[in-house]
C-alpha positions in Angstrom: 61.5 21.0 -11.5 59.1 20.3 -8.8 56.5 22.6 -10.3 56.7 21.1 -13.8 56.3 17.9 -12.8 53.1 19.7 -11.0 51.9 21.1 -14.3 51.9 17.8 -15.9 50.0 16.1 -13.4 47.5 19.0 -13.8 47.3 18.4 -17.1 47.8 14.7 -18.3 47.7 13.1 -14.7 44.4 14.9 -13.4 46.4 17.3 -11.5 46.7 18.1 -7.8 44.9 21.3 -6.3 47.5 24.1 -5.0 47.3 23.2 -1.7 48.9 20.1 -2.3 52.1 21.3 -3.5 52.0 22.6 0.4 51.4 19.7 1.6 54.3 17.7 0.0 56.5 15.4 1.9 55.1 16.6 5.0 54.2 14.2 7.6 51.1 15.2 10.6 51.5 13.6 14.0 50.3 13.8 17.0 46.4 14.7 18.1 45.5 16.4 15.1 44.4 14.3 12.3 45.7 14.7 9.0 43.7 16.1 6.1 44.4 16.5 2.4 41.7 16.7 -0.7 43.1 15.8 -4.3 41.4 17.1 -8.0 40.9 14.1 -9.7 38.1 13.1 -12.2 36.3 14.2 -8.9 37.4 15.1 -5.6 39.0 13.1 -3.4 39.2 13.4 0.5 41.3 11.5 2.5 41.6 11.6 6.7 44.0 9.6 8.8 46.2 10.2 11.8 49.5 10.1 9.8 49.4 11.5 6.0 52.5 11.3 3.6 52.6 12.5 0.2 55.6 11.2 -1.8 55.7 13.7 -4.5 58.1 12.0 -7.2 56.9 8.3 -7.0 53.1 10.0 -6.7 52.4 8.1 -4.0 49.8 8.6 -1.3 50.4 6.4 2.4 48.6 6.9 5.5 48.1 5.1 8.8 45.7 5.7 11.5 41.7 5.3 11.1 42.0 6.1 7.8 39.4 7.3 5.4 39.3 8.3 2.2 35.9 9.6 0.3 34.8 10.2 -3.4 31.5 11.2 -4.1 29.2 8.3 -2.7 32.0 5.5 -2.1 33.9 5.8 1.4 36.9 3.4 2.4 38.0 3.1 6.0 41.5 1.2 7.1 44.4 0.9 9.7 46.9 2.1 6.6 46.2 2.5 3.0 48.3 3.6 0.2 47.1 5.1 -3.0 48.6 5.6 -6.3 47.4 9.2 -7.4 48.1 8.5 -11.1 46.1 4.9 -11.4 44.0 6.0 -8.6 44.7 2.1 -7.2 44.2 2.3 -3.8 45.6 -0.9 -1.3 43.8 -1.2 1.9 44.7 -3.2 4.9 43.8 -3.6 8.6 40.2 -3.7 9.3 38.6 -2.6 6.0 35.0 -1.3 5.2 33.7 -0.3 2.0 30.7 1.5 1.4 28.6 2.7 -1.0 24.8 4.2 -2.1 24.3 0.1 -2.4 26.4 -2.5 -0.5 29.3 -2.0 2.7 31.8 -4.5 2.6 34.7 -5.6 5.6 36.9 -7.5 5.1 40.8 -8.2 6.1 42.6 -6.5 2.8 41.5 -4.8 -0.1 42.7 -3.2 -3.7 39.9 -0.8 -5.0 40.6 1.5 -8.2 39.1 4.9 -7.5 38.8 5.9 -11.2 36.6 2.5 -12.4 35.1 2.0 -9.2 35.9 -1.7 -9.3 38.3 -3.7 -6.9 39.0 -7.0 -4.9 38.8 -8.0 -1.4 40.0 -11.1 0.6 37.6 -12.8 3.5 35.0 -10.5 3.5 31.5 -9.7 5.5 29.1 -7.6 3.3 25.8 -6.8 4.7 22.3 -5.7 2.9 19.4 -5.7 5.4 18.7 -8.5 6.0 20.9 -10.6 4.4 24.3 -11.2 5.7 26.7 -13.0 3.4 30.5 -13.8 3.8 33.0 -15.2 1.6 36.7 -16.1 0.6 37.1 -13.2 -1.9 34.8 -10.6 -3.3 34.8 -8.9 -7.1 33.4 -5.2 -6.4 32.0 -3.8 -9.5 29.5 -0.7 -11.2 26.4 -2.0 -10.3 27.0 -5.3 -8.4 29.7 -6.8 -6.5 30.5 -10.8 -6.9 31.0 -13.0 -3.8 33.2 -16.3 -4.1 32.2 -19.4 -1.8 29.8 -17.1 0.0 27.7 -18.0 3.3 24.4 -15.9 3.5 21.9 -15.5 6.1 19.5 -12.9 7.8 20.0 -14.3 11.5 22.9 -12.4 13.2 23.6 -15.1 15.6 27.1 -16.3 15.8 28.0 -18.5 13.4 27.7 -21.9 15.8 24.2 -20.8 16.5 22.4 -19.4 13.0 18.8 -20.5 13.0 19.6 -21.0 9.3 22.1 -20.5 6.1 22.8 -20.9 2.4 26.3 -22.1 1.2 26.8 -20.8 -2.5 29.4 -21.4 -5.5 28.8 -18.0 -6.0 26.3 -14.9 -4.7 26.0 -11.8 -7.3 24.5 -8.8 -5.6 23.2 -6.0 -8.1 22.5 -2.6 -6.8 21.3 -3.3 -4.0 18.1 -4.5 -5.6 18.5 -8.2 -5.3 20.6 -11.1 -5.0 21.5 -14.4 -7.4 23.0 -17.1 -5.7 24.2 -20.3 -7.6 24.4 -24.0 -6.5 22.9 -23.1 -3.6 22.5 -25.6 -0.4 20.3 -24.7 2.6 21.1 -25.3 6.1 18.7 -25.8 8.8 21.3 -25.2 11.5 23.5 -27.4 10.6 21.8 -30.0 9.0 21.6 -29.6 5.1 18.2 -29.5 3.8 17.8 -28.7 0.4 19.4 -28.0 -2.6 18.7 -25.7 -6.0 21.1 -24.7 -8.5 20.2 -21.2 -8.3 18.3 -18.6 -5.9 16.9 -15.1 -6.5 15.4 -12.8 -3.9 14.9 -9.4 -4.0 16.5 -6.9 -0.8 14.3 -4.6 -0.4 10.4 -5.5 -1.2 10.7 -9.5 0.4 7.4 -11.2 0.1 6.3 -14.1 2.2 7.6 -17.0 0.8 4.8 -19.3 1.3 1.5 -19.3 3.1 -0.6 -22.9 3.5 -4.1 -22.7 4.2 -6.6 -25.4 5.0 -10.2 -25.5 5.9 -13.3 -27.3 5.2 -16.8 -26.3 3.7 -20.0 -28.4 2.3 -19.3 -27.7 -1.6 -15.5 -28.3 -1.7 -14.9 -30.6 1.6 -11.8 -30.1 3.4 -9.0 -28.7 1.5 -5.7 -27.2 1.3 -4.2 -23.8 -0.1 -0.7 -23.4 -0.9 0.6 -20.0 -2.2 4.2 -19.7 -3.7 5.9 -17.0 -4.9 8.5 -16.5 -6.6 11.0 -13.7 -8.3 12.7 -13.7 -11.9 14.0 -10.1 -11.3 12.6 -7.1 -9.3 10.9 -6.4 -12.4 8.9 -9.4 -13.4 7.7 -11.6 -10.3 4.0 -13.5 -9.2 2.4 -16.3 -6.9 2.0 -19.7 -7.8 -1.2 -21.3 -6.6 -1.3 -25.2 -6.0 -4.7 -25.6 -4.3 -6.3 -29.4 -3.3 -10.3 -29.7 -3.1 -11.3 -33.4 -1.5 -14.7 -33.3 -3.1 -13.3 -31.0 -6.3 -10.0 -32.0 -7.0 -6.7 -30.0 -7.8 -7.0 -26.2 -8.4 -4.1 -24.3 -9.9 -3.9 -20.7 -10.2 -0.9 -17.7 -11.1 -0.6 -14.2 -10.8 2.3 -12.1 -12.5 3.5 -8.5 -12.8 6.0 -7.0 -15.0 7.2 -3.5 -14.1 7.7 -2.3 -18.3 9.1 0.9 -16.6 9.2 3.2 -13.8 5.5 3.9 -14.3 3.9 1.1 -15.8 2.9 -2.3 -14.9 0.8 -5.2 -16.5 -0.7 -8.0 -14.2 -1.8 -11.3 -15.2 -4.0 -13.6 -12.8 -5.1 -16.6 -13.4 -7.2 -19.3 -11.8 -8.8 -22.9 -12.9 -9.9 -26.4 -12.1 -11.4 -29.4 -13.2 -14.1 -30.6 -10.7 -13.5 -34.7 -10.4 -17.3 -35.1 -9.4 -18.5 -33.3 -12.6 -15.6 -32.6 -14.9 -16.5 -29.5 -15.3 -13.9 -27.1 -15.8 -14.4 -23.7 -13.6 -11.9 -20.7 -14.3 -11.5 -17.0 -13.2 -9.0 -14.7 -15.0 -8.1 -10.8 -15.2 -5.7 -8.9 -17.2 -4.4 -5.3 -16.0 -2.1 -2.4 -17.7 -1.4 0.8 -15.5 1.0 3.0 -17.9 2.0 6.7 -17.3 4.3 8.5 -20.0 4.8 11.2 -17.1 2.7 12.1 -14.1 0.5 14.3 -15.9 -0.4 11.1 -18.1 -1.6 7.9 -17.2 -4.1 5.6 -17.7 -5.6 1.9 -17.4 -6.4 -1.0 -19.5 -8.4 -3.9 -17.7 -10.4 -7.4 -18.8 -12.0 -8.7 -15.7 -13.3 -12.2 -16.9 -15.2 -14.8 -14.3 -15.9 -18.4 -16.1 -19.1 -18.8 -14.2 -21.2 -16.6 -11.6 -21.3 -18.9 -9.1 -17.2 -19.0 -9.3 -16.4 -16.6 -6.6 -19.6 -18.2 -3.7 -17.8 -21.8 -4.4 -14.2 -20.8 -4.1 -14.6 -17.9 -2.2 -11.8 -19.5 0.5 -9.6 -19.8 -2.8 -10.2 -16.2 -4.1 -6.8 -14.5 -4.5 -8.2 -11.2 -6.7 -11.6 -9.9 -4.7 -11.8 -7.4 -7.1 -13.5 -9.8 -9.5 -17.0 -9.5 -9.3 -18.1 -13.0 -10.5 -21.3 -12.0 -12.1 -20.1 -9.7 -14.8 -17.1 -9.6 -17.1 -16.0 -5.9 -17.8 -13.4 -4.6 -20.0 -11.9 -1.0 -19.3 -9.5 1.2 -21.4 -9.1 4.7 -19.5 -7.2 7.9 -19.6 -6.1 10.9 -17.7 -4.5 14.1 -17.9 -3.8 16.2 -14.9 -2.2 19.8 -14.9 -1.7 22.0 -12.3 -5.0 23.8 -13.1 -7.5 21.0 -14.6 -7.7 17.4 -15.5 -9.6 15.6 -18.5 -10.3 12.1 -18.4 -11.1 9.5 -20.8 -12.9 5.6 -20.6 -14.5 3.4 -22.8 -16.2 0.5 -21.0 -17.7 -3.4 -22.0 -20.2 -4.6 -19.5 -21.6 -8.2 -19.7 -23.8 -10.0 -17.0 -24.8 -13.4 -16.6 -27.6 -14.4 -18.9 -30.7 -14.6 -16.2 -32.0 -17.2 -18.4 -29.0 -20.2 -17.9 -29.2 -21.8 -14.8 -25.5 -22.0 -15.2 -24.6 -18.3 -15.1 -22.1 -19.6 -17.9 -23.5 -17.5 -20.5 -22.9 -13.6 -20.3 -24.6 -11.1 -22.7 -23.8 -7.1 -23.3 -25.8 -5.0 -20.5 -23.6 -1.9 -21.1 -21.8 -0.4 -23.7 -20.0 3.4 -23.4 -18.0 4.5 -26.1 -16.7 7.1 -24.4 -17.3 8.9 -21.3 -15.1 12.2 -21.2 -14.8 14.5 -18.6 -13.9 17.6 -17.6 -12.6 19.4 -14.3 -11.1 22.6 -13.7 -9.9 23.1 -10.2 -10.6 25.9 -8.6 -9.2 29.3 -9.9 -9.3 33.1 -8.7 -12.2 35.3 -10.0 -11.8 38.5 -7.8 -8.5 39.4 -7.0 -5.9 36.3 -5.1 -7.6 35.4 -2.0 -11.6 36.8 -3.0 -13.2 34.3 -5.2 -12.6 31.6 -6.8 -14.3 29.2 -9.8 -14.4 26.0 -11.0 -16.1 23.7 -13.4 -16.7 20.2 -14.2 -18.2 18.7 -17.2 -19.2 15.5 -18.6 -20.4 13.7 -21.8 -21.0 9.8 -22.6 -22.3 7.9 -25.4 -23.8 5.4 -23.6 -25.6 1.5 -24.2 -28.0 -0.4 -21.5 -29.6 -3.4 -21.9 -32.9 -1.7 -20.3 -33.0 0.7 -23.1 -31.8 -1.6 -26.4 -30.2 2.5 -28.1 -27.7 4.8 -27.4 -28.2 7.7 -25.4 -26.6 10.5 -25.0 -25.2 12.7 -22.0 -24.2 15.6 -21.2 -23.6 17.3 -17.4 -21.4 20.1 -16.5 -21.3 22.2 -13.1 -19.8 25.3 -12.8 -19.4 26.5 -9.3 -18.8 29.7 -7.1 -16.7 29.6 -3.7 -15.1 31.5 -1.2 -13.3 30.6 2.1 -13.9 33.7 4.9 -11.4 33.7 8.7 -12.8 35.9 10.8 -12.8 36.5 14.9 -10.5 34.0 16.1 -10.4 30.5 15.2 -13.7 31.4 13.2 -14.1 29.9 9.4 -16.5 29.7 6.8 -16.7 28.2 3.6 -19.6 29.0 1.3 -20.1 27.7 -2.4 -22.8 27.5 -5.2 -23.2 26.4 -8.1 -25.5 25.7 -11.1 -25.9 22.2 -12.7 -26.7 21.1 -16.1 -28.0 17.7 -17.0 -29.0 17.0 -20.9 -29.9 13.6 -22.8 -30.7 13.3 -25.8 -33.8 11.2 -25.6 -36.1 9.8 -23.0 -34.9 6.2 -22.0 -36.8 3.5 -21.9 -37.7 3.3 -18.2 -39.0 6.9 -18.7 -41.1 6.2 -21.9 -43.0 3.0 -20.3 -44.3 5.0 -17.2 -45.1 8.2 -19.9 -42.6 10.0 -18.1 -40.1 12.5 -20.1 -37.1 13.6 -19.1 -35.9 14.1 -22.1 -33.9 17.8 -22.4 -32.3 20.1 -20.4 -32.2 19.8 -16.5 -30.9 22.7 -14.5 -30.4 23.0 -10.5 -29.0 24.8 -7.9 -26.5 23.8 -4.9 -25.6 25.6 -2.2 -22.8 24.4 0.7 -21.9 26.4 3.6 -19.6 25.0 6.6 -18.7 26.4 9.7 -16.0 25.8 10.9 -15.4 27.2 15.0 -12.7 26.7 17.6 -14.1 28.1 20.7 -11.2 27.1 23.0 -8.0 25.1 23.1 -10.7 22.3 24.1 -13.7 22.7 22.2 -14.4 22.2 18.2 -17.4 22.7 16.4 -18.7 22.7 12.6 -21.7 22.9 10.9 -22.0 22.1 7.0 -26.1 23.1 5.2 -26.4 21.9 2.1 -29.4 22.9 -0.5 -30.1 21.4 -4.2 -32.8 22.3 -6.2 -34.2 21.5 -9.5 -35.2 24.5 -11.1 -37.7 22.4 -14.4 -38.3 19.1 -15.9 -39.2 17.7 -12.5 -40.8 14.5 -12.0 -43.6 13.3 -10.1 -41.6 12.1 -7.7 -39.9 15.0 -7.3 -41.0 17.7 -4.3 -43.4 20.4 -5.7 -40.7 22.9 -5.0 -38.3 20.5 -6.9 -35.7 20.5 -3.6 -33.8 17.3 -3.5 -31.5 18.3 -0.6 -32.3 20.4 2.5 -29.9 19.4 5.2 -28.0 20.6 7.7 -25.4 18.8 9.9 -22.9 18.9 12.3 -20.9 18.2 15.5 -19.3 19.5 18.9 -16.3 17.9 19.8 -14.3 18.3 23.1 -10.2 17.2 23.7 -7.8 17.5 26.3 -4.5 16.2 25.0 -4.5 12.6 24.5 -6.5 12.0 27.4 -10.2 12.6 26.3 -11.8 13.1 23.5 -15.5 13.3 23.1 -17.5 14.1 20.0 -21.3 14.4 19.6 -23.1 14.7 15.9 -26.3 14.4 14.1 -27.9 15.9 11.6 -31.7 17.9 10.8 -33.4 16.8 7.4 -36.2 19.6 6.3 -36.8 17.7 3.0 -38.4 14.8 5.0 -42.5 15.3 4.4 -45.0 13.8 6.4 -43.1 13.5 9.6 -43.0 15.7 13.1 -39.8 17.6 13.7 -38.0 14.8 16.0 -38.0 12.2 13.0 -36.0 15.0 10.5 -33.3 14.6 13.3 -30.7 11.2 11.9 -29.6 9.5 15.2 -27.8 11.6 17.9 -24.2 9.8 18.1 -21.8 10.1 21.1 -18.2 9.1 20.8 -16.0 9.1 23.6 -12.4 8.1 23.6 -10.4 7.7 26.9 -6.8 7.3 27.3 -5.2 7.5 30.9 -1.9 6.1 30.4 -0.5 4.0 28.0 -1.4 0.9 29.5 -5.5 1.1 28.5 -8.1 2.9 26.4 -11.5 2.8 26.2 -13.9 3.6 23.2 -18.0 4.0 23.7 -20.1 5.2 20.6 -23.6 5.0 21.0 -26.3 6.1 18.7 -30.0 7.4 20.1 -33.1 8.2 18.3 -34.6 11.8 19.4 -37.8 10.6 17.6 -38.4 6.9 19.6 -36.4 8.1 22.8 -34.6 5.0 22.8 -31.3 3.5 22.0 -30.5 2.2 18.4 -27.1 1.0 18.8 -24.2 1.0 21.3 -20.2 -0.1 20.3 -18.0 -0.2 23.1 -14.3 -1.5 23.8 -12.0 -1.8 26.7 -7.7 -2.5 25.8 -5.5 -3.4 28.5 -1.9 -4.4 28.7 1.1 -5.2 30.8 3.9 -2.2 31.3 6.3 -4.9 29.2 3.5 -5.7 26.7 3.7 -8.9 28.6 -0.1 -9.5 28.1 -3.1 -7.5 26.1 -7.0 -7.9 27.2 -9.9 -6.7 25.4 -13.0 -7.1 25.7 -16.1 -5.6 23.3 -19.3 -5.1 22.9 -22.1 -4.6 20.8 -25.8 -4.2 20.9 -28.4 -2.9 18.2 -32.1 -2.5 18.4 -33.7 -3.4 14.7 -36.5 -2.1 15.7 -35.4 1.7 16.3 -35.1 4.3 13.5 -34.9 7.9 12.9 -38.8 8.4 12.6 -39.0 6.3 15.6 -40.4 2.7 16.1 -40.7 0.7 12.6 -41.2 -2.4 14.5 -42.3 -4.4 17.5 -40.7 -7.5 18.4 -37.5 -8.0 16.8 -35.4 -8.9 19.3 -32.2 -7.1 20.0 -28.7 -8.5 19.4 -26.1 -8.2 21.5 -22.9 -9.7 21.2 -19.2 -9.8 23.1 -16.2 -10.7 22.2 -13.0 -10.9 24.2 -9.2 -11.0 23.2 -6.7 -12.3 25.4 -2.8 -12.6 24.1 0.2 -13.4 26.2 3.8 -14.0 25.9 5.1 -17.6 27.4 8.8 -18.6 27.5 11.0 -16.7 25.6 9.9 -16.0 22.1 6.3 -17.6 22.3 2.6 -15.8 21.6 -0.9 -16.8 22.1 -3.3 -15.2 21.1 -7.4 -16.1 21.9 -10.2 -14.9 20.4 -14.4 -15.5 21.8 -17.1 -13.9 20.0 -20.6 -14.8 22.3 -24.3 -14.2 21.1 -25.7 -12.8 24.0 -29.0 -12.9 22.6 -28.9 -16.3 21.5 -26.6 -17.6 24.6 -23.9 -19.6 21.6 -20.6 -18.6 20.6 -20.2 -17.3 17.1 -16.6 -16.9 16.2 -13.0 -18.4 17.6 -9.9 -17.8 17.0 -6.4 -19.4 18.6 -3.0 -18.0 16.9 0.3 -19.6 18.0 3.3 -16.8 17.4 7.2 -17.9 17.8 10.1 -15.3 17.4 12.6 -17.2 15.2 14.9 -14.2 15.8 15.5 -13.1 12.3 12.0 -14.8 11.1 8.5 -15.4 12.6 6.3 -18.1 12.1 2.4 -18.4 13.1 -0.2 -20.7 13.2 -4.0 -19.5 12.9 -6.9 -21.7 13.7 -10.5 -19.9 13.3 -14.2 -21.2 13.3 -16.7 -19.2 12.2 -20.6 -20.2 11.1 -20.6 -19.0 7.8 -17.2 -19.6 5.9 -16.1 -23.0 8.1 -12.8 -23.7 10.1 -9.9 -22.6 8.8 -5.9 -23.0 9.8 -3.5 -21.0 8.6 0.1 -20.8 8.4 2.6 -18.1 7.2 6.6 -17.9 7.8 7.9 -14.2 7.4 10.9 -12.1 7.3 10.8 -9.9 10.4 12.5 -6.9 8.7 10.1 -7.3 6.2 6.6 -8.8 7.2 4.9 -10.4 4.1 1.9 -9.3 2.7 -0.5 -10.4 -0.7 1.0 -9.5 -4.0 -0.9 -6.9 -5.3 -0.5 -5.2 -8.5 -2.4 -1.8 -6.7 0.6 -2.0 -4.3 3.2 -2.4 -6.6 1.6 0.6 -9.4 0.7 3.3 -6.6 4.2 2.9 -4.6 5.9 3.8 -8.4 3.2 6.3 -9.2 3.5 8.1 -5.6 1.2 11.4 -6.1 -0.3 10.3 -10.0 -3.9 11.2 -9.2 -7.3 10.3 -11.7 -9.3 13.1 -11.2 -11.3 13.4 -14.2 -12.9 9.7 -14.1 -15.9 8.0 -12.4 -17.6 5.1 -11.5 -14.9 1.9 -12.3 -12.6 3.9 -13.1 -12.0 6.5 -10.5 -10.0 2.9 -9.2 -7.0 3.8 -10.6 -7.0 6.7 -8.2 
């Protein structure tokens, strides 16, 4: 009887493994803990001090740090008893849940192991950094529900919480990010503010605001205010609400949309309309990063300034320096990368400001390539595994400039020969050459107006070697030659012999441990005509880096020309700090000679500059910072730059103040309130792309587009 009713659990009731039928209506005292593992849609495992299995009623009961574990989801209580049929477990005691996502405790809870939903009563669930409690809690796939929930990220006691939200409700999904509904904020206990809903992501927190303010001669004093702001971890941006007292009100936006795992557009947008002139001044990008798989990727891009004075105007208000206010470019590139090769693909708009309007408001066409396509074959065995090895690279445009008023066309390619040689001990050399192609189609312009043609095929040679030594456990050397030469179509300003490169270069470097470490390089030009043998040499640099303990360092480079026997430039700096990082001091320098060069002595008269700055921070009371900052012209006896930051610990956040002068871009204060766990940082679509396309290389394009790399 007692094995049919096994059979049938087997079979219609997910069945018990063997070893349970041995473990029936047995009870474990004592110092060994009690172990039994049950076949159910998957396994489960469940550990406590005292284990009873009551066979007829199917009934699981134990008591005694129990805990029970299936797959990712682990339950821990004083007792527990669990229904193998429903797979309804009842927990009571002290109660934590866990899983992948979220950890729950709370005082009692009923959890189905089968749906992997459940119920718990007065509850503490934490996801770094947020801390949220609540009367009851709904625990479903995907995201649990929290009923008149509390959430913070201070870990104070409750009396003394720097700050809090009170919700109707809190839904956290996967452990992604958090809605909270009729939400009311607490400054200690003093209610602040209220919004009818909240959404913040867990694991990626941005700064929630930043305010900065400043003055210069075009826009007067003025203040910066960036917001930003989250629909869903998938769509999110920055509001900019900017106030000019000689301009007026500047508004701006930037948002990014993750379409998948791989892909991501970004919109920015900035404008404003000047009070003194009403004219309206505007800056604006649009940006698609898209992979189909890691192999396959690519860009699409619209860089568009209003005006090319934009960016020298608002330059305090810039929020995307990748602009370059003077030309509007639009981009569509491609690349595929296999283990072996990579091809690429771009088609690119160029247009500049029209010389001719004072306003820089017109731009016309200075470049047009429709397409460049490239080639690159990484490099690949030619005699036996480990002898030699190829590779090859080509490339081809169809290509439009302003200079020439036609297409042109291009083709390159160079296909290369290396091998990688250990010999001795610690002894390596690296060798390559290759041969290089260049061919357009017809002379351009700049060519045909100084009777100049290179038109046709170019070819060259290229030779690398590197040497690559470790004399000692304290001594390093290497020394790289490189040679180019063209072997027809040279021009006049070519060398007769046609070489373009003839250099050789190199360093000695000396380390023990973490103590010292001193390098010394330069490098011997014999391409360089009309000059004595000390002016071929490029400056003779000296690095030194000491580190006696861990309480201060020291960093000299200095950079001497063999030619003038004198001293071009010298960088130095000196960090020290208190055994409890009670303090920091540093103090730097920096002098250069204008007048000193690798030939020797260009000039007479110039004077030197040498400047010093200094850096003191300390800690005062309990969770304070300053932090000063003195940059003094030596030369011209003023001081060039301050800066004065105020920090404050706020336990779970921090908060600093920044005030800086400097000559050129004005006084500036700024102020930012972060997260500790997670510091903020500008919202960057680069950021955002790379972290999701982690090891997606570009390796076939150039120029603009090898940014997407």
């Amino acid at each position: 009887m007692q094995k049919d009713r096994i059979e049938k659990g087997k079979s219609g009731r997910f069945g018990l493994w063997g070893a349970l039928a041995l473990l029936a209506c047995l009870t474990w005292p004592g110092l060994v803990r009690a172990d039994l593992t049950m076949s159910l849609n998957t396994q489960v495992h469940i550990q406590a001090d005292v284990i009873e299995y009551l066979k007829d009623q199917n009934l699981v009961m134990a008591k005694g740090q129990v805990h029970i574990q299936q797959g990712a989801v682990h339950l821990y209580a004083d007792s527990i008893r669990y229904d193998v049929v429903a797979q309804d477990v009842q927990a009571s005691g002290h109660v934590v849940w866990q899983d992948e996502h979220q950890e729950v405790e709370s005082k009692s809870l009923n959890f189905n192991m089968r749906t992997g939903e459940g119920k718990a009563f007065h509850i503490k669930t934490t996801e770094p950094p947020w801390i949220s409690t609540g009367s009851e809690i709904d625990m479903m796939r995907g995201k649990i529900v929290i009923k008149d929930a509390v959430t913070t990220s201070c870990d104070y006691p409750e009396d003394y919480q720097h700050f809090h939200m009170k919700a109707d409700k809190i839904t956290i999904y996967s452990g992604d990010y958090l809605v909270a509904e009729n939400v009311v904020l607490f400054i200690g206990k003093v209610p602040v503010f209220y919004f009818p809903f909240f959404v913040r992501t867990i694991h990626d927190i941005k700064t929630p605001f930043s305010i900065t303010t400043g003055s210069t001669d075009f826009l007067g004093t003025y203040i910066l205010l960036t917001s930003s702001y989250l629909i869903n971890p998938k769509s999110y941006g920055a509001l900019y609400t900017d106030y000019y007292f000689k301009k007026g009100l500047g508004l701006g936006v930037r948002h990014e949309i993750a379409l998948n795992d791989y892909s991501v557009l970004s919109l920015y947008g900035y404008g404003i309309q000047q009070k003194d002139d009403q004219k309206f001044r505007w800056e604006s990008r649009v940006r698609g990063l898209w992979a189909f798989s890691s192999s396959l990727q690519g860009r699409v891009e619209a860089d568009l300034p209003g005006d090319g004075f934009f960016s020298n105007d608002y330059s305090v208000a810039r929020r995307d320096p990748s602009l370059v206010t003077t030309v509007r470019e639009y981009d569509v590139s491609a690349t595929f990368t296999q283990t072996d090769y990579s091809m690429g693909l771009l088609a690119r708009l160029q247009q500049t400001a029209d010389p001719n309007d004072p306003n820089e408001t017109n731009f016309i066409k200075s470049l047009e390539t429709l397409p460049q396509l490239t080639f690159s074959l990484f490099p690949q065995p030619f005699l036996w595994k480990n002898w030699l090895k190829y590779d090859l690279s080509l490339q081809g445009d169809h290509t439009w400039t302003q200079a020439n008023d036609y297409y042109v066309n291009h083709a390159s390619g160079e296909a290369g020969l290396s091998q990688s040689l250990l010999f001795f001990s610690g002894q390596s050399l690296f060798s390559r050459v290759a041969l290089d192609e260049l061919f357009q189609d017809v002379p351009d312009a700049a060519s045909t107006l100084t009777g100049i043609n290179n038109a046709g095929e170019t070819h060259s040679l290229n030779i690398q070697n590197t040497w690559t030594s470790r004399w000692s456990e304290y001594f390093d050397s290497s020394f790289t030659y490189n040679f180019a030469q063209k072997l027809n179509n040279r021009l006049p300003t070519d060398s007769p012999t046609g070489v373009t490169s003839n250099l050789i270069s190199g360093f000695g470097e000396f380390t023990f441990g973490s103590l010292v470490r001193a390098r010394t390089s330069t490098s011997f030009d014999f391409n360089i005509q009309g000059v004595t043998d000390g002016g071929r040499f490029s400056f003779l640099r000296q690095e030194l880096y000491l580190t006696p303990s861990p309480l201060v360092d020291y960093l000299g480079i200095v950079d001497y020309s063999i030619q003038a026997n004198a001293l071009k430039d010298l960088s130095t700096v000196l960090n020290l700090k208190s055994p409890r990082d009670m303090w920091r001091f540093r103090i730097s320098g920096n002098f250069v000679d204008p007048n000193v060069s690798n030939t020797g002595f260009i000039s007479n008269g110039v004077p030197a500059t040498f400047n010093v700055a200094g850096e003191v921070d300390l800690a005062f009371f309990t969770n304070y910072r300053i932090a000063l900052i003195e940059s003094y012209d030596l030369t011209n006896a003023q001081f060039q730059t301050r800066s004065i930051s105020i920090y404050r610990d706020l336990h779970d956040w921090e908060a600093q103040l920044n005030y800086t002068q400097d000559p050129l871009l004005g006084n500036k204060v700024f102020f930012t309130l972060d997260l500790k766990a997670f510091p903020g940082r500008p919202l960057t679509v680069s950021d955002d792309q790379l972290s999701r396309m982690s090891g997606i290389r570009n390796q076939g394009l150039t120029g603009a587009a090898s940014q997407f790399q």
